[in-house]
Amino acid sequence: MFDCRHTAPGRSLKVINLMRAALEEAWAQLEHEVQQRTSKVALAKRILRAASAGERAPARLRAAALGNVGILYH
């Protein structure tokens, strides 16, 4: 999981905001039917995994979130 203990406070807040935005944008891309059978928590976990591996690009964080979802998004 994402460990912000070794990150400067201002930087960890920036990363948290990036992850939060990526989650909300990824969720908004999903069709309602897919949202009904997908866990937002599962998307968040995928984003956390990508961020803990060093990913910071918003598009890549969103892609990580949507990677295994039966993708029907707009």
XYZ file of N, CA and C in Angstrom:
222
model
N 0.826 -1.191 0.000
C 0.000 0.000 0.000
C 0.871 1.256 0.000
N 0.230 2.358 -0.266
C 0.914 3.642 -0.327
C 1.356 4.053 1.071
N 2.612 4.351 1.251
C 3.166 4.734 2.539
C 3.727 6.139 2.420
N 3.034 7.091 3.031
C 3.479 8.482 2.895
C 4.368 8.916 4.059
N 4.782 7.985 4.917
C 5.655 8.339 6.042
C 7.019 8.818 5.573
N 7.438 8.386 4.391
C 8.765 8.747 3.889
C 8.688 9.834 2.828
N 7.587 10.551 2.810
C 7.371 11.609 1.831
C 7.183 12.927 2.573
N 7.715 14.000 2.032
C 7.541 15.314 2.648
C 6.046 15.627 2.736
N 5.591 16.272 3.826
C 4.159 16.523 4.021
C 3.464 17.210 2.850
N 4.048 18.230 2.295
C 3.437 18.918 1.161
C 3.337 18.026 -0.063
N 4.341 17.212 -0.256
C 4.352 16.306 -1.408
C 3.326 15.192 -1.246
N 3.185 14.665 -0.038
C 2.209 13.591 0.163
C 0.797 14.120 -0.056
N 0.528 15.347 0.326
C -0.791 15.937 0.087
C -1.046 16.069 -1.411
N -0.025 16.443 -2.156
C -0.158 16.547 -3.612
C -0.469 15.182 -4.223
N 0.227 14.162 -3.767
C 0.000 12.806 -4.284
C -1.401 12.320 -3.914
N -1.819 12.583 -2.694
C -3.169 12.199 -2.268
C -4.207 12.888 -3.137
N -4.011 14.156 -3.413
C -4.956 14.879 -4.274
C -4.961 14.331 -5.696
N -3.782 13.957 -6.206
C -3.696 13.335 -7.539
C -4.464 12.016 -7.571
N -4.278 11.206 -6.529
C -4.959 9.917 -6.470
C -6.465 10.096 -6.342
N -6.883 11.045 -5.515
C -8.318 11.305 -5.336
C -8.949 11.753 -6.658
N -8.285 12.651 -7.358
C -8.807 13.127 -8.644
C -8.866 11.989 -9.656
N -7.822 11.156 -9.684
C -7.805 10.020 -10.614
C -8.954 9.071 -10.323
N -9.222 8.824 -9.048
C -10.324 7.942 -8.669
C -11.662 8.508 -9.119
N -11.896 9.767 -8.828
C -13.176 10.381 -9.195
C -13.365 10.417 -10.708
N -12.299 10.721 -11.438
C -12.388 10.764 -12.904
C -12.603 9.369 -13.487
N -11.913 8.383 -12.940
C -12.091 7.007 -13.416
C -13.518 6.543 -13.146
N -14.023 6.819 -11.960
C -15.387 6.418 -11.598
C -16.407 7.089 -12.518
N -16.188 8.360 -12.801
C -17.118 9.108 -13.667
C -17.113 8.568 -15.094
N -16.018 7.963 -15.520
C -15.936 7.415 -16.871
C -16.754 6.140 -17.037
N -17.039 5.469 -15.939
C -17.754 4.199 -16.019
C -19.245 4.409 -16.258
N -19.802 3.603 -17.125
C -21.246 3.606 -17.335
C -21.918 3.207 -16.021
N -23.139 3.665 -15.824
C -23.876 3.399 -14.593
C -23.967 1.896 -14.305
N -24.214 1.098 -15.335
C -24.346 -0.350 -15.153
C -23.051 -0.956 -14.623
N -21.926 -0.439 -15.084
C -20.625 -0.950 -14.630
C -20.370 -0.499 -13.196
N -20.757 0.737 -12.876
C -20.615 1.219 -11.501
C -21.384 0.328 -10.533
N -22.536 -0.157 -10.970
C -23.371 -0.984 -10.107
C -22.693 -2.307 -9.742
N -21.835 -2.812 -10.598
C -21.196 -4.098 -10.311
C -19.686 -3.971 -10.061
N -19.231 -2.751 -9.827
C -17.825 -2.478 -9.558
C -17.690 -1.768 -8.224
N -16.654 -2.076 -7.509
C -16.394 -1.422 -6.230
C -15.462 -0.226 -6.441
N -15.881 0.918 -5.939
C -15.014 2.093 -6.005
C -13.746 1.853 -5.179
N -13.878 1.068 -4.135
C -12.723 0.720 -3.307
C -11.706 -0.070 -4.129
N -12.187 -0.968 -4.978
C -11.273 -1.742 -5.831
C -10.503 -0.815 -6.767
N -11.180 0.189 -7.311
C -10.488 1.160 -8.164
C -9.435 1.909 -7.354
N -9.795 2.307 -6.144
C -8.853 3.038 -5.280
C -7.630 2.194 -4.968
N -7.835 0.907 -4.715
C -6.696 0.025 -4.423
C -5.751 -0.073 -5.607
N -6.304 -0.101 -6.807
C -5.450 -0.166 -8.004
C -4.634 1.115 -8.147
N -5.271 2.241 -7.856
C -4.569 3.529 -7.908
C -3.466 3.559 -6.854
N -3.761 3.093 -5.654
C -2.744 3.054 -4.593
C -1.555 2.185 -4.988
N -1.841 1.042 -5.614
C -0.758 0.153 -6.061
C 0.126 0.857 -7.082
N -0.505 1.537 -8.040
C 0.265 2.247 -9.067
C 1.078 3.384 -8.448
N 0.461 4.125 -7.546
C 1.162 5.240 -6.902
C 2.313 4.745 -6.035
N 2.117 3.620 -5.363
C 3.202 3.090 -4.522
C 4.372 2.606 -5.366
N 4.102 2.294 -6.632
C 5.180 1.912 -7.555
C 5.824 3.143 -8.193
N 5.347 4.336 -7.818
C 5.961 5.569 -8.297
C 5.179 6.316 -9.367
N 4.054 5.770 -9.790
C 3.278 6.438 -10.851
C 2.643 7.717 -10.311
N 2.757 8.789 -11.093
C 2.157 10.065 -10.705
C 1.352 10.688 -11.853
N 1.448 10.142 -13.036
C 0.722 10.700 -14.188
C -0.770 10.408 -14.026
N -1.610 11.459 -14.011
C -3.050 11.258 -13.810
C -3.683 10.261 -14.788
N -3.309 10.332 -16.050
C -3.894 9.418 -17.038
C -3.505 7.975 -16.744
N -2.291 7.757 -16.302
C -1.844 6.392 -15.988
C -2.486 5.880 -14.702
N -2.707 6.771 -13.745
C -3.413 6.366 -12.527
C -4.850 5.971 -12.854
N -5.505 6.754 -13.721
C -6.872 6.399 -14.152
C -6.865 5.071 -14.890
N -5.897 4.878 -15.772
C -5.800 3.625 -16.525
C -5.592 2.446 -15.582
N -4.782 2.635 -14.553
C -4.567 1.574 -13.570
C -5.879 1.234 -12.869
N -6.662 2.237 -12.557
C -7.944 2.016 -11.884
C -8.903 1.228 -12.765
N -8.909 1.533 -14.043
C -9.875 0.939 -14.962
C -9.377 -0.352 -15.595
N -8.133 -0.705 -15.343
C -7.497 -1.827 -16.007
C -8.275 -3.127 -16.063
N -8.865 -3.555 -14.970
C -9.536 -4.855 -14.946
C -11.051 -4.748 -14.868
N -11.573 -3.584 -15.066
C -13.013 -3.397 -15.022
C -13.581 -3.780 -16.386
N -14.743 -4.417 -16.405
C -15.408 -4.705 -17.684
C -15.705 -3.362 -18.309
N -14.760 -2.842 -19.052
C -14.758 -1.430 -19.408
C -15.862 -1.075 -20.400
N -16.807 -0.372 -19.847
C -17.847 0.312 -20.616
C -17.861 1.721 -20.075
N -17.025 2.554 -20.632
C -16.993 3.920 -20.144
C -17.121 4.885 -21.301
N -17.451 6.123 -20.946
C -17.653 7.152 -21.961
C -16.695 8.292 -21.773
